[in-house]
Coordinates of C-alpha atoms in Angstrom, one line a residue:
Chain K
M1 CA 10.4 -7.6 13.1
P2 CA 10.7 -9.2 10.4
K3 CA 8.1 -8.5 7.4
I4 CA 6.6 -9.7 3.9
I5 CA 5.0 -6.8 2.8
V6 CA 2.3 -7.9 -0.1
E7 CA 1.4 -4.8 -2.7
V8 CA -2.4 -5.4 -3.8
M9 CA -3.7 -2.1 -6.6
P10 CA -6.5 -1.7 -8.4
K11 CA -6.6 -3.8 -11.4
A12 CA -5.5 -1.4 -14.0
D13 CA -8.3 -1.6 -16.9
L14 CA -11.6 -1.2 -13.7
L15 CA -11.8 1.8 -12.5
D16 CA -11.3 3.6 -8.8
P17 CA -13.5 5.9 -8.4
A18 CA -12.0 6.4 -4.7
G19 CA -8.7 7.5 -7.1
K20 CA -10.4 9.2 -9.7
A21 CA -11.9 11.4 -7.0
V22 CA -9.1 12.2 -5.6
A23 CA -7.1 12.7 -8.5
N24 CA -9.6 15.6 -9.6
S25 CA -9.2 17.6 -6.8
L26 CA -6.2 17.6 -6.5
Q27 CA -6.2 19.1 -9.4
R28 CA -9.0 21.7 -9.2
K29 CA -6.3 22.3 -5.5
G30 CA -4.0 23.1 -9.1
H31 CA -2.4 19.9 -9.1
E32 CA -2.1 19.5 -12.9
A33 CA 1.1 18.2 -13.8
I34 CA -0.9 14.8 -11.3
A35 CA -3.0 12.7 -14.9
N36 CA -4.4 9.7 -12.4
V37 CA -4.3 8.4 -9.0
R38 CA -5.1 5.3 -8.8
I39 CA -5.6 3.9 -4.9
G40 CA -4.5 0.4 -3.5
K41 CA -3.4 -1.5 0.2
R42 CA -0.3 -2.6 1.3
I43 CA -0.6 -5.3 3.6
E44 CA 2.6 -6.2 6.7
L45 CA 2.3 -9.6 7.7
H46 CA 5.3 -9.7 10.7
Y47 CA 6.9 -12.4 11.7
D48 CA 8.5 -12.6 15.0
S49 CA 11.9 -14.4 13.2
T50 CA 12.9 -13.8 9.2
P51 CA 9.8 -15.6 6.2
T52 CA 12.0 -19.0 5.1
E53 CA 10.9 -19.6 2.2
A54 CA 7.9 -22.0 2.7
D55 CA 7.0 -18.2 4.8
I56 CA 7.6 -17.1 1.6
A57 CA 5.3 -19.0 -0.4
A58 CA 2.3 -19.4 2.0
A59 CA 2.5 -15.6 2.2
R60 CA 2.4 -15.3 -0.9
A61 CA -0.7 -17.8 -1.5
I62 CA -2.7 -16.2 0.7
A63 CA -2.1 -12.5 -1.0
A64 CA -3.5 -14.5 -4.0
D65 CA -6.4 -15.8 -2.7
F66 CA -7.5 -14.1 0.7
L67 CA -5.4 -10.8 0.2
S68 CA -6.6 -9.4 -2.6
N69 CA -9.5 -10.0 -4.9
G70 CA -8.3 -11.4 -8.4
V71 CA -12.0 -10.0 -10.4
I72 CA -10.5 -6.7 -9.4
E73 CA -7.6 -6.5 -8.1
D74 CA -4.3 -7.5 -9.0
V75 CA -0.8 -8.3 -6.1
I76 CA 2.4 -6.8 -8.1
D77 CA 4.6 -7.9 -5.2
V78 CA 5.6 -10.0 -2.6
R79 CA 8.9 -9.1 -0.8
V80 CA 10.2 -9.5 2.4
E81 CA 12.0 -6.3 4.7
N82 CA 14.4 -7.8 7.6
Chain W
M1 CA 4.2 5.7 -17.5
P2 CA 6.2 7.8 -14.6
K3 CA 4.9 7.4 -11.8
I4 CA 4.6 8.2 -7.5
I5 CA 4.6 6.5 -5.2
V6 CA 3.2 6.9 -1.4
E7 CA 2.9 4.4 0.9
V8 CA 0.3 5.3 4.5
M9 CA 0.7 2.9 6.8
P10 CA -1.5 2.9 10.9
K11 CA 0.8 4.0 13.0
A12 CA 2.3 1.7 14.9
D13 CA 1.5 2.1 18.4
L14 CA -2.2 3.0 17.5
L15 CA -4.8 -0.8 17.2
D16 CA -5.7 -2.1 13.0
P17 CA -8.5 -3.9 13.9
A18 CA -9.4 -5.0 10.2
G19 CA -5.1 -5.9 10.8
K20 CA -6.1 -7.7 13.8
A21 CA -8.5 -9.5 12.2
V22 CA -7.1 -11.1 9.1
A23 CA -3.9 -12.0 11.2
N24 CA -6.7 -13.8 13.7
S25 CA -8.1 -15.3 11.2
L26 CA -4.5 -16.7 9.7
Q27 CA -4.2 -17.8 12.7
R28 CA -7.0 -20.3 12.4
K29 CA -6.1 -20.9 8.7
G30 CA -2.7 -22.6 10.5
H31 CA 0.0 -20.1 10.0
E32 CA 0.9 -19.6 13.3
A33 CA 4.7 -18.3 11.5
I34 CA 2.2 -14.9 11.6
A35 CA 2.4 -12.7 14.6
N36 CA 0.1 -9.9 13.4
V37 CA -0.9 -7.9 10.7
R38 CA -1.1 -4.2 9.3
I39 CA -3.2 -3.1 6.8
G40 CA -2.1 0.0 4.9
K41 CA -2.3 2.1 2.0
R42 CA 0.1 2.5 -0.9
I43 CA -0.9 5.0 -3.4
E44 CA 0.8 5.7 -6.8
L45 CA 0.9 9.5 -8.6
H46 CA 1.0 9.4 -12.2
Y47 CA 2.2 11.3 -14.0
D48 CA 2.4 12.2 -18.0
S49 CA 6.6 13.1 -17.9
T50 CA 9.3 12.2 -15.2
P51 CA 8.1 13.3 -11.7
T52 CA 10.1 17.2 -11.7
E53 CA 11.7 17.9 -7.8
A54 CA 8.6 19.8 -7.9
D55 CA 6.4 17.5 -8.8
I56 CA 8.6 15.1 -5.4
A57 CA 8.4 18.8 -3.0
A58 CA 4.7 18.7 -3.7
A59 CA 3.8 15.3 -3.4
R60 CA 5.8 15.4 0.1
A61 CA 3.0 18.0 0.9
I62 CA 0.5 15.9 -0.7
A63 CA 0.8 13.4 1.2
A64 CA 0.7 14.6 4.9
D65 CA -1.1 16.7 4.9
F66 CA -4.2 15.2 1.9
L67 CA -4.3 11.6 1.1
S68 CA -3.1 10.7 5.7
N69 CA -4.6 11.4 8.4
G70 CA -1.2 12.0 10.7
V71 CA -3.6 11.8 14.1
I72 CA -3.8 7.9 12.6
E73 CA -1.2 7.5 10.6
D74 CA 2.4 7.6 9.2
V75 CA 3.4 8.3 5.7
I76 CA 6.9 5.6 5.6
D77 CA 7.8 6.3 2.2
V78 CA 7.8 8.6 -1.4
R79 CA 10.3 7.6 -4.0
V80 CA 10.0 8.1 -7.6
E81 CA 9.0 4.6 -9.8
N82 CA 9.2 5.1 -13.9

């Protein structure tokens, strides 16, 4: 099924408490190479047929307006995957 | 900063109520082309230097054992991003 993948991450200059907790836990378990962890969202929009240019433009607007909170998150990627 | 990206999605045969709610809402707003929505996680592991093969193997184990719940989620990708 054709998809548009939207990736949303917490803004780089904001704390990500869940990510920090995971990083601390991994370091305690001996994974010292992992300096930090950030947890974001990966959202799949499924289409019955290959998305048109209009669908992709609409998906970009949906990603910015609806799937992310621009105060605390960045949309880092919107891509088609068939 | 070098990263390993881990992508985790709800298993295909499980309901994803949050994704379903987003899909219904988008369809009500006129986006009929979007047949379904699935919401998963995108986790970045940050490293101070380029991850070694051992780091990547460790990240795969972390993704399976710690960052995902194998009962309801699949790890769909573990990749290095510099």
